Amino acid sequence: MVLERVWKGLLLLVVISIVGLLFVQAGFVSAPWGEDRAEVWVLDDAGERKAVVDAEVADTWGERYTGLSEHESLAEGEGMLFVHSSEAERTYVMREMAFDIDIIFIDAEREITAIEHARAPEPGEDGDDLEYTGQAQYVLEVPRGYANETGIAAGDAVEIEYQ
């Protein structure tokens, strides 16, 4: 009787662990060992830093879906880094955004593939209709104009250091 309860308890623990790992893998919840912040450097052809961004990391489905929509603004040098498990064509929308941003698409080799200057939706406008697409495994969102001010361009290399 006692042995049966021990086995059932262990089986339940294994099932809960597997379900938890599946939720983490699917991106529905953050892994407790996941990264919350990163410092992102954009480098010129000589390897010199053009820009440094202190970024929040969005690496789950829920965090990527919400994005910056719960923020009122971003300060200069701040942003959000969206991390996907693989490189693909990614489309980002301006859902419930209160401010304009630059959307920087970065491939798996950590090279910038495209930069979009995205505007916030106007009153009564659906932000889901404001779509911006690029090839990326990583997407960096920064205040609008930051890419131009710092000279960030397609082809620049990117380094990411998780904190």
PDB file of C-alpha atoms in Angstrom:
ATOM      1  CA  MET A   1       0.000   0.000   0.000  1.00  0.00           C
ATOM      2  CA  VAL A   2       2.741   2.479   0.966  1.00  0.00           C
ATOM      3  CA  LEU A   3       4.860   1.460  -1.996  1.00  0.00           C
ATOM      4  CA  GLU A   4       1.916   2.014  -4.332  1.00  0.00           C
ATOM      5  CA  ARG A   5       1.421   5.549  -2.990  1.00  0.00           C
ATOM      6  CA  VAL A   6       5.122   6.308  -3.430  1.00  0.00           C
ATOM      7  CA  TRP A   7       5.014   5.137  -7.064  1.00  0.00           C
ATOM      8  CA  LYS A   8       1.855   7.148  -7.776  1.00  0.00           C
ATOM      9  CA  GLY A   9       3.445  10.205  -6.202  1.00  0.00           C
ATOM     10  CA  LEU A  10       6.602   9.798  -8.278  1.00  0.00           C
ATOM     11  CA  LEU A  11       4.549   9.259 -11.441  1.00  0.00           C
ATOM     12  CA  LEU A  12       2.558  12.415 -10.718  1.00  0.00           C
ATOM     13  CA  LEU A  13       5.786  14.371 -10.152  1.00  0.00           C
ATOM     14  CA  VAL A  14       7.206  13.127 -13.479  1.00  0.00           C
ATOM     15  CA  VAL A  15       4.006  14.025 -15.361  1.00  0.00           C
ATOM     16  CA  ILE A  16       3.917  17.528 -13.838  1.00  0.00           C
ATOM     17  CA  SER A  17       7.603  18.035 -14.698  1.00  0.00           C
ATOM     18  CA  ILE A  18       7.077  16.954 -18.317  1.00  0.00           C
ATOM     19  CA  VAL A  19       4.033  19.206 -18.724  1.00  0.00           C
ATOM     20  CA  GLY A  20       5.997  22.102 -17.239  1.00  0.00           C
ATOM     21  CA  LEU A  21       8.901  21.555 -19.626  1.00  0.00           C
ATOM     22  CA  LEU A  22       6.493  21.381 -22.571  1.00  0.00           C
ATOM     23  CA  PHE A  23       4.988  24.731 -21.561  1.00  0.00           C
ATOM     24  CA  VAL A  24       8.479  26.261 -21.361  1.00  0.00           C
ATOM     25  CA  GLN A  25       9.498  24.747 -24.723  1.00  0.00           C
ATOM     26  CA  ALA A  26       6.306  25.995 -26.380  1.00  0.00           C
ATOM     27  CA  GLY A  27       7.014  29.475 -25.039  1.00  0.00           C
ATOM     28  CA  PHE A  28       3.820  29.791 -22.998  1.00  0.00           C
ATOM     29  CA  VAL A  29       5.757  30.495 -19.806  1.00  0.00           C
ATOM     30  CA  SER A  30       9.231  31.822 -19.063  1.00  0.00           C
ATOM     31  CA  ALA A  31      11.837  29.418 -17.898  1.00  0.00           C
ATOM     32  CA  PRO A  32      13.050  30.274 -14.409  1.00  0.00           C
ATOM     33  CA  TRP A  33      16.569  30.063 -15.834  1.00  0.00           C
ATOM     34  CA  GLY A  34      15.667  32.352 -18.770  1.00  0.00           C
ATOM     35  CA  GLU A  35      17.141  35.777 -19.336  1.00  0.00           C
ATOM     36  CA  ASP A  36      15.208  38.949 -18.477  1.00  0.00           C
ATOM     37  CA  ARG A  37      17.594  41.565 -19.856  1.00  0.00           C
ATOM     38  CA  ALA A  38      20.322  41.842 -22.448  1.00  0.00           C
ATOM     39  CA  GLU A  39      22.828  44.387 -23.620  1.00  0.00           C
ATOM     40  CA  VAL A  40      22.772  44.573 -27.412  1.00  0.00           C
ATOM     41  CA  TRP A  41      25.685  46.073 -29.328  1.00  0.00           C
ATOM     42  CA  VAL A  42      25.520  47.094 -32.967  1.00  0.00           C
ATOM     43  CA  LEU A  43      28.952  47.045 -34.617  1.00  0.00           C
ATOM     44  CA  ASP A  44      30.273  48.744 -37.745  1.00  0.00           C
ATOM     45  CA  ASP A  45      32.443  47.037 -40.395  1.00  0.00           C
ATOM     46  CA  ALA A  46      35.564  47.584 -38.274  1.00  0.00           C
ATOM     47  CA  GLY A  47      33.950  45.961 -35.230  1.00  0.00           C
ATOM     48  CA  GLU A  48      33.507  49.294 -33.425  1.00  0.00           C
ATOM     49  CA  ARG A  49      30.326  49.897 -31.437  1.00  0.00           C
ATOM     50  CA  LYS A  50      27.796  52.133 -33.175  1.00  0.00           C
ATOM     51  CA  ALA A  51      25.102  51.706 -30.558  1.00  0.00           C
ATOM     52  CA  VAL A  52      24.407  49.998 -27.249  1.00  0.00           C
ATOM     53  CA  VAL A  53      20.865  49.094 -26.216  1.00  0.00           C
ATOM     54  CA  ASP A  54      19.792  47.996 -22.746  1.00  0.00           C
ATOM     55  CA  ALA A  55      16.942  45.660 -23.652  1.00  0.00           C
ATOM     56  CA  GLU A  56      14.188  43.703 -21.966  1.00  0.00           C
ATOM     57  CA  VAL A  57      14.118  40.158 -23.335  1.00  0.00           C
ATOM     58  CA  ALA A  58      10.879  38.740 -24.740  1.00  0.00           C
ATOM     59  CA  ASP A  59      11.519  35.049 -25.288  1.00  0.00           C
ATOM     60  CA  THR A  60       8.125  33.419 -24.704  1.00  0.00           C
ATOM     61  CA  TRP A  61       5.055  33.505 -26.905  1.00  0.00           C
ATOM     62  CA  GLY A  62       3.173  35.649 -24.371  1.00  0.00           C
ATOM     63  CA  GLU A  63       6.012  38.151 -23.959  1.00  0.00           C
ATOM     64  CA  ARG A  64       6.462  38.434 -27.728  1.00  0.00           C
ATOM     65  CA  TYR A  65       2.701  38.905 -28.258  1.00  0.00           C
ATOM     66  CA  THR A  66       2.492  41.709 -25.662  1.00  0.00           C
ATOM     67  CA  GLY A  67       5.803  43.295 -26.644  1.00  0.00           C
ATOM     68  CA  LEU A  68       6.011  46.994 -25.856  1.00  0.00           C
ATOM     69  CA  SER A  69       2.247  47.543 -25.847  1.00  0.00           C
ATOM     70  CA  GLU A  70       2.212  47.916 -22.067  1.00  0.00           C
ATOM     71  CA  HIS A  71       4.919  50.612 -22.157  1.00  0.00           C
ATOM     72  CA  GLU A  72       4.232  54.337 -22.423  1.00  0.00           C
ATOM     73  CA  SER A  73       7.606  55.085 -24.035  1.00  0.00           C
ATOM     74  CA  LEU A  74      11.251  54.054 -24.295  1.00  0.00           C
ATOM     75  CA  ALA A  75      14.204  56.144 -23.190  1.00  0.00           C
ATOM     76  CA  GLU A  76      17.188  56.679 -25.482  1.00  0.00           C
ATOM     77  CA  GLY A  77      19.321  53.522 -25.478  1.00  0.00           C
ATOM     78  CA  GLU A  78      16.501  51.287 -24.199  1.00  0.00           C
ATOM     79  CA  GLY A  79      14.598  48.655 -26.113  1.00  0.00           C
ATOM     80  CA  MET A  80      13.115  45.191 -26.248  1.00  0.00           C
ATOM     81  CA  LEU A  81      14.829  42.150 -27.752  1.00  0.00           C
ATOM     82  CA  PHE A  82      12.481  39.490 -29.125  1.00  0.00           C
ATOM     83  CA  VAL A  83      14.140  36.077 -29.224  1.00  0.00           C
ATOM     84  CA  HIS A  84      12.785  33.302 -31.455  1.00  0.00           C
ATOM     85  CA  SER A  85      14.005  29.700 -31.543  1.00  0.00           C
ATOM     86  CA  SER A  86      14.942  29.882 -35.235  1.00  0.00           C
ATOM     87  CA  GLU A  87      15.281  32.264 -38.149  1.00  0.00           C
ATOM     88  CA  ALA A  88      12.203  32.881 -40.307  1.00  0.00           C
ATOM     89  CA  GLU A  89      10.266  35.661 -41.960  1.00  0.00           C
ATOM     90  CA  ARG A  90       8.732  37.570 -39.036  1.00  0.00           C
ATOM     91  CA  THR A  91       5.857  40.045 -39.126  1.00  0.00           C
ATOM     92  CA  TYR A  92       5.461  42.508 -36.277  1.00  0.00           C
ATOM     93  CA  VAL A  93       2.419  44.694 -35.733  1.00  0.00           C
ATOM     94  CA  MET A  94       1.787  47.868 -33.740  1.00  0.00           C
ATOM     95  CA  ARG A  95      -0.962  46.342 -31.562  1.00  0.00           C
ATOM     96  CA  GLU A  96      -1.971  48.768 -28.787  1.00  0.00           C
ATOM     97  CA  MET A  97       1.247  50.779 -29.170  1.00  0.00           C
ATOM     98  CA  ALA A  98       1.387  54.298 -27.728  1.00  0.00           C
ATOM     99  CA  PHE A  99       4.583  55.462 -29.460  1.00  0.00           C
ATOM    100  CA  ASP A 100       6.639  55.103 -32.646  1.00  0.00           C
ATOM    101  CA  ILE A 101       9.555  52.655 -32.824  1.00  0.00           C
ATOM    102  CA  ASP A 102      12.302  51.342 -35.069  1.00  0.00           C
ATOM    103  CA  ILE A 103      12.027  47.592 -35.641  1.00  0.00           C
ATOM    104  CA  ILE A 104      15.413  46.000 -36.341  1.00  0.00           C
ATOM    105  CA  PHE A 105      15.369  42.479 -37.824  1.00  0.00           C
ATOM    106  CA  ILE A 106      18.450  40.340 -37.043  1.00  0.00           C
ATOM    107  CA  ASP A 107      19.199  36.938 -38.586  1.00  0.00           C
ATOM    108  CA  ALA A 108      20.584  33.803 -36.907  1.00  0.00           C
ATOM    109  CA  GLU A 109      24.136  34.942 -37.726  1.00  0.00           C
ATOM    110  CA  ARG A 110      23.358  38.149 -35.791  1.00  0.00           C
ATOM    111  CA  GLU A 111      23.465  40.431 -38.803  1.00  0.00           C
ATOM    112  CA  ILE A 112      20.837  43.119 -39.360  1.00  0.00           C
ATOM    113  CA  THR A 113      18.661  42.189 -42.333  1.00  0.00           C
ATOM    114  CA  ALA A 114      16.170  45.083 -42.304  1.00  0.00           C
ATOM    115  CA  ILE A 115      15.072  48.141 -40.345  1.00  0.00           C
ATOM    116  CA  GLU A 116      11.502  49.415 -40.326  1.00  0.00           C
ATOM    117  CA  HIS A 117      10.435  52.792 -38.951  1.00  0.00           C
ATOM    118  CA  ALA A 118       7.045  51.998 -37.438  1.00  0.00           C
ATOM    119  CA  ARG A 119       4.432  54.506 -36.393  1.00  0.00           C
ATOM    120  CA  ALA A 120       1.934  54.062 -33.590  1.00  0.00           C
ATOM    121  CA  PRO A 121      -1.694  53.626 -34.632  1.00  0.00           C
ATOM    122  CA  GLU A 122      -3.805  56.744 -34.727  1.00  0.00           C
ATOM    123  CA  PRO A 123      -6.961  56.987 -32.567  1.00  0.00           C
ATOM    124  CA  GLY A 124      -9.526  54.519 -33.892  1.00  0.00           C
ATOM    125  CA  GLU A 125      -6.947  52.757 -36.076  1.00  0.00           C
ATOM    126  CA  ASP A 126      -6.272  49.050 -35.589  1.00  0.00           C
ATOM    127  CA  GLY A 127      -2.564  48.543 -34.863  1.00  0.00           C
ATOM    128  CA  ASP A 128      -2.814  44.979 -36.173  1.00  0.00           C
ATOM    129  CA  ASP A 129      -3.103  46.516 -39.653  1.00  0.00           C
ATOM    130  CA  LEU A 130       0.298  48.209 -39.305  1.00  0.00           C
ATOM    131  CA  GLU A 131       2.553  45.301 -40.309  1.00  0.00           C
ATOM    132  CA  TYR A 132       6.354  45.256 -40.646  1.00  0.00           C
ATOM    133  CA  THR A 133       8.138  42.178 -41.965  1.00  0.00           C
ATOM    134  CA  GLY A 134      11.736  40.998 -42.077  1.00  0.00           C
ATOM    135  CA  GLN A 135      13.927  37.898 -41.951  1.00  0.00           C
ATOM    136  CA  ALA A 136      14.967  37.328 -38.339  1.00  0.00           C
ATOM    137  CA  GLN A 137      15.662  35.140 -35.378  1.00  0.00           C
ATOM    138  CA  TYR A 138      16.008  38.235 -33.191  1.00  0.00           C
ATOM    139  CA  VAL A 139      14.043  41.465 -33.414  1.00  0.00           C
ATOM    140  CA  LEU A 140      15.159  44.598 -31.584  1.00  0.00           C
ATOM    141  CA  GLU A 141      12.691  47.425 -30.979  1.00  0.00           C
ATOM    142  CA  VAL A 142      14.072  50.843 -30.045  1.00  0.00           C
ATOM    143  CA  PRO A 143      12.668  54.410 -29.995  1.00  0.00           C
ATOM    144  CA  ARG A 144      11.869  55.682 -33.477  1.00  0.00           C
ATOM    145  CA  GLY A 145      14.799  57.536 -34.985  1.00  0.00           C
ATOM    146  CA  TYR A 146      17.412  55.739 -32.862  1.00  0.00           C
ATOM    147  CA  ALA A 147      18.628  53.687 -35.842  1.00  0.00           C
ATOM    148  CA  ASN A 148      19.139  56.826 -37.950  1.00  0.00           C
ATOM    149  CA  GLU A 149      20.750  58.788 -35.099  1.00  0.00           C
ATOM    150  CA  THR A 150      23.304  56.057 -34.415  1.00  0.00           C
ATOM    151  CA  GLY A 151      23.867  55.061 -38.045  1.00  0.00           C
ATOM    152  CA  ILE A 152      22.527  51.522 -37.597  1.00  0.00           C
ATOM    153  CA  ALA A 153      22.058  49.916 -41.025  1.00  0.00           C
ATOM    154  CA  ALA A 154      21.281  46.585 -42.688  1.00  0.00           C
ATOM    155  CA  GLY A 155      24.435  44.487 -42.784  1.00  0.00           C
ATOM    156  CA  ASP A 156      25.709  45.649 -39.383  1.00  0.00           C
ATOM    157  CA  ALA A 157      26.774  42.943 -36.946  1.00  0.00           C
ATOM    158  CA  VAL A 158      25.047  42.535 -33.585  1.00  0.00           C
ATOM    159  CA  GLU A 159      26.376  41.131 -30.315  1.00  0.00           C
ATOM    160  CA  ILE A 160      24.047  40.113 -27.503  1.00  0.00           C
ATOM    161  CA  GLU A 161      25.122  39.706 -23.889  1.00  0.00           C
ATOM    162  CA  TYR A 162      22.415  38.378 -21.590  1.00  0.00           C
ATOM    163  CA  GLN A 163      22.402  39.771 -18.054  1.00  0.00           C
TER     164      GLN A 163
END
